[in-house]
XYZ file of C-alpha atoms in Angstrom:
583
model
C 22.096 -9.314 17.437
C 22.420 -8.977 13.919
C 24.607 -9.182 10.794
C 24.439 -8.005 7.205
C 21.307 -8.914 5.706
C 20.200 -10.197 9.137
C 16.457 -9.784 10.722
C 16.631 -6.424 12.571
C 14.309 -5.922 16.132
C 11.559 -5.197 14.133
C 11.102 -7.780 11.734
C 13.060 -5.832 8.607
C 16.089 -6.981 7.184
C 19.217 -5.051 8.109
C 21.883 -4.407 5.487
C 24.971 -2.949 7.043
C 27.017 -3.919 3.897
C 28.114 -1.763 1.473
C 26.321 -1.469 -2.228
C 27.400 -4.100 -4.532
C 29.278 -1.403 -6.921
C 30.524 0.721 -3.833
C 34.207 1.771 -3.101
C 34.570 -1.112 -0.739
C 33.993 -3.561 -3.426
C 35.970 -1.752 -5.952
C 38.344 -1.555 -3.475
C 38.608 -5.634 -2.992
C 38.973 -6.133 -6.717
C 41.768 -4.044 -7.391
C 45.162 -5.416 -8.106
C 46.992 -6.113 -5.013
C 49.752 -3.687 -5.632
C 47.275 -0.963 -6.061
C 45.847 -1.822 -3.119
C 49.026 -1.619 -1.405
C 49.543 1.598 -2.627
C 46.386 2.838 -1.221
C 47.909 1.384 2.390
C 50.516 3.790 1.941
C 48.700 6.754 3.006
C 50.719 9.243 5.110
C 54.344 7.858 3.264
C 53.695 8.360 -0.245
C 55.755 11.292 -0.126
C 58.312 9.601 1.688
C 58.051 6.808 -1.248
C 58.353 9.400 -3.980
C 61.459 11.033 -2.384
C 63.041 7.619 -2.017
C 62.308 7.368 -5.845
C 64.089 10.659 -6.733
C 66.906 10.062 -4.046
C 67.820 6.751 -5.740
C 67.382 7.488 -9.407
C 69.953 10.316 -8.243
C 72.296 7.654 -6.818
C 71.960 5.698 -10.115
C 72.635 9.208 -12.136
C 75.649 9.716 -10.307
C 76.807 6.349 -11.078
C 76.148 6.718 -14.880
C 77.530 10.249 -14.621
C 80.537 8.826 -12.644
C 81.331 6.271 -15.907
C 80.651 9.269 -18.488
C 82.763 11.926 -16.564
C 85.486 9.109 -16.026
C 85.592 8.346 -19.853
C 85.713 11.706 -20.759
C 89.105 12.324 -17.965
C 90.528 9.313 -19.402
C 90.003 10.141 -23.165
C 91.055 13.822 -22.685
C 93.989 12.854 -20.717
C 95.359 11.148 -23.498
C 95.604 13.883 -25.237
C 97.828 15.552 -22.549
C 96.426 19.024 -22.259
C 97.453 21.286 -19.365
C 96.327 19.706 -15.938
C 94.231 22.331 -15.009
C 91.924 21.445 -18.075
C 91.207 18.061 -16.289
C 90.858 19.850 -12.639
C 87.006 20.026 -13.226
C 86.408 16.539 -14.050
C 88.684 15.309 -11.488
C 86.516 16.989 -8.990
C 83.403 15.765 -10.352
C 84.816 11.815 -10.018
C 85.490 12.250 -6.656
C 82.469 14.255 -5.913
C 80.045 11.413 -7.963
C 81.934 8.674 -6.341
C 80.964 10.223 -2.978
C 77.582 11.315 -4.019
C 76.274 7.875 -5.144
C 77.213 6.243 -1.847
C 75.588 8.857 0.157
C 72.504 9.130 -1.897
C 72.407 5.484 -2.073
C 72.409 5.453 1.778
C 69.878 8.290 1.908
C 67.545 6.350 -0.356
C 67.916 2.912 1.909
C 66.704 5.162 4.980
C 64.041 6.730 3.560
C 62.339 3.881 1.402
C 62.921 1.524 4.510
C 61.554 3.875 7.011
C 58.166 4.729 4.391
C 58.131 0.667 3.863
C 58.158 -0.497 7.473
C 55.508 2.226 8.625
C 53.188 0.378 5.799
C 54.086 -2.982 6.805
C 53.575 -2.143 10.200
C 50.072 -0.580 9.481
C 49.019 -3.872 7.292
C 50.634 -6.037 9.930
C 48.289 -4.299 12.500
C 45.190 -4.202 10.395
C 45.792 -7.818 10.026
C 45.975 -8.857 13.547
C 43.033 -6.569 14.301
C 40.751 -8.243 11.696
C 41.671 -11.648 12.915
C 40.287 -10.400 16.179
C 37.157 -9.118 14.462
C 36.432 -12.551 12.929
C 37.941 -14.902 15.620
C 37.137 -17.262 16.554
C 34.200 -18.486 14.230
C 36.130 -17.778 10.837
C 39.634 -18.842 12.226
C 38.907 -22.546 10.923
C 38.963 -21.309 7.337
C 42.350 -21.538 7.630
C 44.855 -24.320 9.081
C 47.238 -23.912 11.903
C 50.505 -22.377 11.125
C 49.040 -20.500 7.641
C 48.093 -17.631 9.682
C 51.601 -17.469 10.916
C 52.953 -17.367 7.581
C 50.833 -14.884 6.510
C 51.271 -12.400 9.578
C 55.452 -12.957 9.062
C 56.580 -13.766 5.703
C 53.624 -12.712 3.645
C 53.566 -9.010 5.141
C 57.549 -9.110 4.704
C 57.310 -9.969 0.919
C 54.767 -7.049 0.584
C 57.427 -5.056 1.521
C 59.626 -6.097 -1.479
C 56.668 -4.581 -3.729
C 58.542 -1.372 -2.633
C 61.924 -2.031 -1.793
C 62.889 -4.505 -4.937
C 59.777 -3.503 -6.900
C 58.353 -0.302 -7.609
C 61.546 2.203 -6.315
C 64.111 0.331 -8.483
C 61.578 0.283 -11.449
C 60.915 4.168 -10.833
C 64.712 4.956 -10.694
C 65.453 2.955 -13.850
C 62.923 4.817 -15.782
C 64.133 8.373 -14.511
C 67.928 7.344 -14.881
C 67.505 5.595 -18.459
C 65.487 8.401 -19.865
C 68.035 10.813 -18.914
C 70.950 8.400 -20.326
C 69.032 7.953 -23.621
C 68.848 11.877 -23.932
C 72.500 12.407 -23.423
C 73.403 9.741 -25.440
C 71.090 11.015 -28.417
C 72.531 14.703 -27.861
C 76.137 13.281 -28.228
C 75.543 10.642 -31.188
C 71.799 10.200 -31.862
C 72.393 6.518 -33.215
C 74.046 5.918 -29.776
C 71.047 7.279 -28.472
C 68.603 5.084 -30.366
C 70.651 1.928 -29.832
C 70.780 2.435 -26.159
C 66.776 3.240 -26.030
C 66.185 -0.162 -28.038
C 68.325 -1.830 -25.727
C 66.842 -0.665 -22.582
C 63.407 -1.229 -24.200
C 64.640 -5.147 -24.792
C 65.983 -5.219 -21.164
C 63.457 -3.554 -19.199
C 59.911 -3.976 -21.256
C 60.201 -6.651 -23.690
C 61.950 -9.173 -21.489
C 60.123 -8.581 -18.239
C 56.743 -8.825 -20.476
C 57.740 -11.838 -22.269
C 58.494 -13.822 -18.677
C 56.001 -12.159 -16.647
C 53.408 -15.082 -16.699
C 55.789 -17.490 -15.937
C 57.559 -15.481 -13.526
C 54.123 -14.735 -11.627
C 53.273 -18.707 -11.694
C 56.804 -19.453 -9.869
C 56.524 -17.052 -7.454
C 52.966 -17.460 -6.484
C 54.269 -21.381 -6.177
C 57.168 -20.420 -4.033
C 54.765 -18.363 -1.787
C 52.449 -21.217 -0.993
C 55.315 -23.854 -0.641
C 56.556 -21.571 1.774
C 53.350 -21.095 3.597
C 52.722 -24.900 3.372
C 56.152 -25.507 5.362
C 55.509 -23.028 7.949
C 52.192 -24.438 8.570
C 53.608 -27.893 8.455
C 56.620 -27.181 10.821
C 53.964 -25.327 13.637
C 51.684 -28.341 13.317
C 54.596 -31.087 13.971
C 55.658 -29.012 16.747
C 52.177 -28.750 18.528
C 51.468 -32.289 18.017
C 54.909 -33.845 18.138
C 53.816 -36.123 21.116
C 50.519 -37.325 19.823
C 52.224 -38.118 16.226
C 55.029 -39.812 18.052
C 52.710 -41.911 19.944
C 50.375 -42.849 16.883
C 53.555 -43.485 14.367
C 52.239 -40.706 12.088
C 55.495 -38.828 12.661
C 57.472 -39.998 9.940
C 54.559 -39.502 7.290
C 54.373 -35.895 8.532
C 58.236 -35.604 7.939
C 57.922 -37.197 4.673
C 55.560 -34.487 3.619
C 58.243 -31.867 4.956
C 60.765 -33.446 2.828
C 58.532 -33.382 -0.334
C 57.538 -29.388 0.315
C 61.292 -28.829 0.930
C 62.200 -30.672 -2.378
C 59.806 -28.646 -4.449
C 60.616 -25.602 -2.730
C 64.269 -26.001 -4.039
C 62.852 -26.968 -7.360
C 60.912 -23.774 -7.769
C 63.720 -21.577 -6.353
C 66.201 -22.957 -8.558
C 63.787 -22.756 -11.787
C 63.168 -18.963 -10.612
C 67.121 -18.451 -10.183
C 67.767 -20.086 -13.909
C 65.053 -17.558 -15.393
C 66.585 -14.724 -13.735
C 70.069 -15.622 -14.697
C 68.789 -15.849 -18.384
C 67.267 -12.514 -17.895
C 70.487 -11.205 -16.236
C 72.645 -12.532 -19.202
C 70.425 -10.888 -22.047
C 69.974 -7.628 -20.049
C 74.045 -7.552 -20.072
C 74.321 -8.495 -23.827
C 71.732 -5.946 -24.472
C 73.770 -3.130 -23.129
C 76.681 -4.736 -24.775
C 74.880 -4.596 -28.126
C 74.150 -0.858 -27.328
C 78.222 -0.057 -26.579
C 78.934 -2.180 -30.385
C 76.656 -0.307 -32.048
C 77.895 3.218 -30.474
C 81.271 2.104 -31.825
C 80.111 1.141 -35.001
C 78.502 4.513 -35.635
C 81.013 6.717 -33.715
C 84.414 5.704 -35.473
C 83.404 6.835 -38.756
C 81.703 9.620 -37.181
C 85.271 10.563 -35.616
C 87.101 9.903 -38.677
C 84.547 12.148 -40.583
C 85.272 14.965 -37.792
C 81.423 14.775 -37.020
C 82.154 13.682 -33.679
C 84.717 14.608 -30.706
C 86.922 11.530 -30.178
C 86.595 12.435 -26.266
C 82.918 12.323 -26.819
C 83.300 8.865 -28.398
C 84.631 7.377 -25.165
C 81.419 8.714 -23.259
C 78.918 7.435 -25.564
C 80.729 4.078 -25.773
C 81.301 3.523 -22.118
C 78.091 5.178 -20.711
C 75.819 1.988 -21.674
C 78.153 -0.139 -19.036
C 77.325 1.909 -16.496
C 73.395 0.994 -16.837
C 74.297 -2.738 -16.308
C 73.098 -2.483 -12.445
C 70.073 -0.896 -13.466
C 68.716 -3.251 -15.996
C 69.466 -6.242 -13.623
C 67.417 -4.086 -10.953
C 64.556 -3.891 -13.025
C 64.753 -7.984 -13.944
C 65.042 -8.693 -10.178
C 62.101 -6.049 -9.662
C 59.934 -7.991 -11.822
C 60.137 -11.154 -9.675
C 60.105 -8.983 -6.418
C 56.448 -7.670 -7.768
C 55.314 -10.830 -8.566
C 55.943 -12.634 -5.209
C 54.358 -9.600 -3.444
C 51.461 -9.898 -5.335
C 51.111 -13.745 -4.721
C 51.727 -12.493 -0.640
C 49.284 -9.797 -0.746
C 46.630 -11.952 -2.237
C 46.955 -14.426 0.633
C 46.871 -11.259 2.901
C 43.797 -9.569 1.446
C 41.971 -12.838 1.132
C 42.024 -12.958 5.061
C 41.536 -8.952 5.330
C 38.064 -9.171 3.015
C 36.861 -11.944 5.101
C 33.798 -10.358 6.230
C 33.054 -10.160 10.134
C 30.699 -12.830 11.333
C 29.499 -10.441 14.189
C 27.638 -7.269 14.241
C 29.421 -4.221 15.018
C 28.559 -2.641 18.421
C 25.989 -0.362 18.329
C 26.767 3.598 18.328
C 24.899 3.846 21.190
C 24.423 0.906 23.048
C 21.504 0.525 25.411
C 22.568 -0.270 28.916
C 22.670 -3.979 30.264
C 19.811 -4.980 32.242
C 20.966 -5.912 35.985
C 17.921 -7.306 37.818
C 18.006 -8.404 41.620
C 17.457 -11.863 40.766
C 19.808 -12.082 37.625
C 19.072 -11.836 34.118
C 16.849 -13.932 31.870
C 18.027 -14.516 28.340
C 15.339 -15.532 25.629
C 16.335 -16.948 22.036
C 13.028 -17.026 19.795
C 13.662 -18.303 16.064
C 17.230 -17.925 16.436
C 19.308 -19.155 13.255
C 22.953 -18.793 12.501
C 25.786 -19.952 9.928
C 29.329 -20.825 10.200
C 31.799 -18.619 7.706
C 32.109 -20.575 4.563
C 28.716 -22.636 4.978
C 25.818 -22.946 2.507
C 23.423 -23.357 4.936
C 22.454 -22.181 8.318
C 23.825 -24.553 11.335
C 20.895 -23.343 13.625
C 17.276 -22.947 12.657
C 14.559 -21.610 14.285
C 15.872 -22.030 17.988
C 13.598 -20.903 20.781
C 15.499 -21.185 24.524
C 15.056 -19.479 28.016
C 18.032 -19.339 30.321
C 16.597 -18.421 33.644
C 18.705 -17.979 37.124
C 18.909 -21.238 38.746
C 17.883 -23.405 35.568
C 19.801 -26.321 34.626
C 20.105 -27.076 30.861
C 21.282 -29.994 29.288
C 21.750 -29.682 25.649
C 22.357 -33.239 23.618
C 22.461 -34.434 19.888
C 24.757 -36.015 17.359
C 28.075 -34.399 16.194
C 26.989 -31.526 13.809
C 23.584 -31.072 15.322
C 24.398 -27.383 16.483
C 25.487 -27.776 19.978
C 28.563 -26.111 19.539
C 26.966 -23.344 17.296
C 24.394 -22.724 20.237
C 27.309 -21.919 22.258
C 28.939 -19.679 19.800
C 25.672 -17.584 19.259
C 25.195 -16.825 23.107
C 28.963 -16.121 23.323
C 28.575 -13.325 20.327
C 31.326 -15.493 18.324
C 28.110 -15.751 15.590
C 25.530 -13.041 14.929
C 22.212 -14.747 14.105
C 21.062 -14.628 10.861
C 17.649 -14.758 11.806
C 15.461 -14.205 14.882
C 16.121 -12.461 18.376
C 17.925 -12.780 21.523
C 16.769 -10.571 24.326
C 18.251 -9.782 27.949
C 15.232 -9.183 30.335
C 13.133 -7.822 27.320
C 15.932 -5.712 26.072
C 16.908 -6.864 22.098
C 20.684 -7.739 22.381
C 21.297 -6.259 19.248
C 21.344 -2.683 21.221
C 23.796 -4.045 23.493
C 27.792 -3.355 23.481
C 28.694 -7.441 22.122
C 31.505 -7.030 25.046
C 29.118 -5.878 27.755
C 26.860 -8.990 26.598
C 29.607 -11.513 27.191
C 30.209 -10.168 30.599
C 26.962 -12.662 31.148
C 28.779 -15.874 30.410
C 31.380 -18.163 31.563
C 32.737 -20.569 29.570
C 33.901 -24.000 30.255
C 35.394 -25.181 27.028
C 35.867 -29.060 26.242
C 40.066 -28.547 25.762
C 40.391 -25.475 27.912
C 43.602 -24.145 26.943
C 46.358 -23.942 29.765
C 49.365 -21.276 29.573
C 52.833 -22.337 30.829
C 51.991 -20.787 34.102
C 51.159 -21.892 37.581
C 47.632 -23.243 38.469
C 46.975 -20.017 40.434
C 47.756 -17.526 37.170
C 45.910 -19.800 34.922
C 42.841 -19.891 36.990
C 43.222 -15.744 37.800
C 42.671 -15.283 34.027
C 39.163 -15.167 34.646
C 39.663 -12.279 37.075
C 42.727 -10.710 37.363
C 42.384 -8.841 40.490
C 41.052 -11.931 42.275
C 42.773 -12.779 45.565
C 44.428 -16.179 46.344
C 41.918 -16.901 48.718
C 39.554 -16.498 46.378
C 41.176 -18.718 43.773
C 41.584 -21.229 46.175
C 37.975 -21.157 46.816
C 37.198 -21.606 43.248
C 39.640 -24.603 42.888
C 37.983 -26.379 45.839
C 34.512 -25.556 44.383
C 35.669 -27.385 41.122
C 36.697 -30.422 42.933
C 40.656 -29.670 42.903
C 41.140 -29.687 46.365
C 42.731 -33.109 46.957
C 44.365 -32.858 43.766
C 46.211 -29.632 44.822
C 47.017 -30.760 48.294
C 49.099 -33.466 46.884
C 51.480 -31.203 44.742
C 54.414 -29.600 46.540
C 53.684 -26.092 45.294
C 50.075 -26.534 45.464
C 48.485 -23.463 43.525
C 52.113 -22.623 42.555
C 52.629 -25.681 40.714
C 53.490 -25.255 36.986
C 51.567 -26.996 34.536
C 54.028 -27.025 31.454
C 53.620 -25.772 27.887
C 50.330 -26.354 26.580
C 49.334 -27.980 30.135
C 51.071 -30.851 29.494
C 52.318 -31.240 33.313
C 48.714 -32.073 34.004
C 46.212 -34.862 33.076
C 42.803 -34.058 31.152
C 40.636 -34.090 34.328
C 43.207 -31.498 36.173
C 42.645 -29.705 32.931
C 38.904 -29.645 33.269
C 39.131 -28.966 36.748
C 41.238 -26.115 35.901
C 38.833 -24.845 33.617
C 35.811 -24.840 35.681
C 37.935 -23.094 38.545
C 38.279 -20.230 35.797
C 34.152 -20.385 35.214
C 33.347 -20.530 38.908
C 35.789 -17.762 39.765
C 34.293 -15.511 36.907
C 31.143 -15.909 38.746
C 29.176 -14.742 35.886
C 24.890 -15.215 35.692
C 25.177 -18.096 33.188
C 27.748 -20.907 32.726
C 28.206 -22.241 29.166
C 29.857 -25.731 29.294
C 30.605 -27.348 26.019
C 31.356 -31.046 26.515
C 33.850 -30.464 29.079
C 34.004 -34.160 29.926
C 34.534 -35.322 26.320
C 37.905 -36.503 26.789
C 38.039 -37.628 30.176
C 37.527 -41.215 31.880
C 34.153 -42.118 33.203
C 34.860 -41.450 36.839
C 36.509 -38.399 36.475
C 33.793 -36.983 33.780
C 31.031 -38.110 36.719
C 32.892 -35.587 38.842
C 33.148 -32.801 36.649
C 29.616 -32.806 35.473
C 28.350 -32.914 38.762
C 30.465 -29.599 39.744
C 28.929 -28.086 36.588
C 25.425 -29.005 37.334
C 25.191 -28.242 41.266
C 22.085 -26.452 41.815
C 22.248 -22.529 42.374
C 19.723 -19.957 42.426
C 21.724 -17.243 41.244
C 23.214 -19.332 38.226
C 21.894 -20.558 35.056
C 24.038 -23.584 33.560
C 23.513 -24.923 29.869
C 25.547 -28.136 29.654
C 26.323 -29.437 26.320
C 26.887 -33.121 26.050
C 27.076 -36.596 24.818
C 26.228 -38.475 27.832
C 22.999 -39.284 28.150
C 22.529 -40.039 32.141
C 23.416 -36.670 32.483
C 19.843 -35.385 31.285
C 18.613 -36.848 34.697
C 20.508 -33.662 36.563
C 18.849 -31.282 34.258
C 15.571 -29.141 34.639
C 15.385 -28.888 30.685
C 16.822 -31.214 28.253
C 17.288 -29.449 24.366
C 17.432 -32.141 21.962
C 19.266 -30.988 18.320
C 18.997 -32.542 15.113
C 20.653 -30.940 12.127
C 20.219 -27.530 13.737
C 16.724 -27.711 14.751
C 15.238 -28.228 18.131
C 13.337 -31.374 18.261
C 12.457 -32.043 22.237
């Protein structure tokens, strides 16, 4: 098994990563919004269409105001009613068109945005599967949930409340400026200045503060989600230990700060909206200032004066949407940075070979050899294992001992394929494991963890996870072999007894017997047990360990333990210290 810059079978260095200046690196260093646009392949035409339709809807609103102004002013001159019919019909058409076009724009934009978000969430979860479980400890519990749900939703605002409103504002603003300029040049220039202040200068001036506030808001929300998740998961332990009030106090502090940040953002948004409305009002006054003398000098039709005076008011909603768009883009940028931070985490396992070699299947069981194996956890600055030599032979019982941090769990992770060695080789009956499919390689191992997870189902279904096609008789035999027979006999429903949420309905010893029954039912050539008796009382630990190390000529057992007396049951004892084998 090799990874990027890992030792290949022939001793050379295999570099499977992109070149330092390759497209993958350039993509990772691009602005998050640019990367989001790159994720929108296949729906870009929909997004562009939504921008056009949205601009038409806003254009209908401006045209409705302009037409209404013309109609009111012209009607004041009391012309024949037929002279007004076109304007009357236009007002009706524009009013209906504004609503219909806005509805169509919502349909198109939300459909496109949800497609993009669905793809991002799918790729995010798929990447989590690639880096799990070795890289998941880089993030705390609950934080990944916040990224998967809240941050992905905020990313969608980049389109719905950010880019699309900006595109619509640019198109409608430009068209309105041209219309006003053709009627009264001074009004057009004033409107252009007002839009530049409201839609360009103001967002630019508050961009840095807005980015900082929105980034902090996203982080606080993620902290809140993480803390609530941890509180729910650890509520019994926190209550017993007396740590619950402190955690609730931390939650109150986060919530209070989140309210302060939200209030600061709202105040800034309110001030920006007020300035934007004032800018439109200023454009109205400038149009009046220059328009009235033009009417008096008969250089401007008085009916058109009403048009240039009232038209800027129709842009109020547009400029307010631009102010909200800046905040939405900053919030989406902060959320996307959190998403891409996970998605850019390199995989800790090598990809499957294009043409994997067949897995050896000798009659007596496979022999797995490790030679000079080294491995490193994600984010670490040095190897957790160095120069490990080990033989896993059928029928052999191996006990691995060492202090915490000596590399015992790392050795299990390497064997299970959760970590790809940074050096050395692993072979299966002489076949390099790097040439085998990783999923096929894992079929050689059964795993009994020190804290096995139990689903809120029955004992039977929890054991059946190891082999879904197993019969009840086979499951009962596995439980009996794990020493769970007497316990099940005392339960009214036997194997059909539910274990409760997170297995809280059973004791630690019963949990480990269920985990051991899974490993036995899986019936793999190698049984890996990572300190399965770590949280058990002495008597129960002894029973579980005896079951694991029971001699079996067809199975190799590797037991990681802190318990010295377990060594007497082993054929080989591996002592680790600082990632190296010392015995």
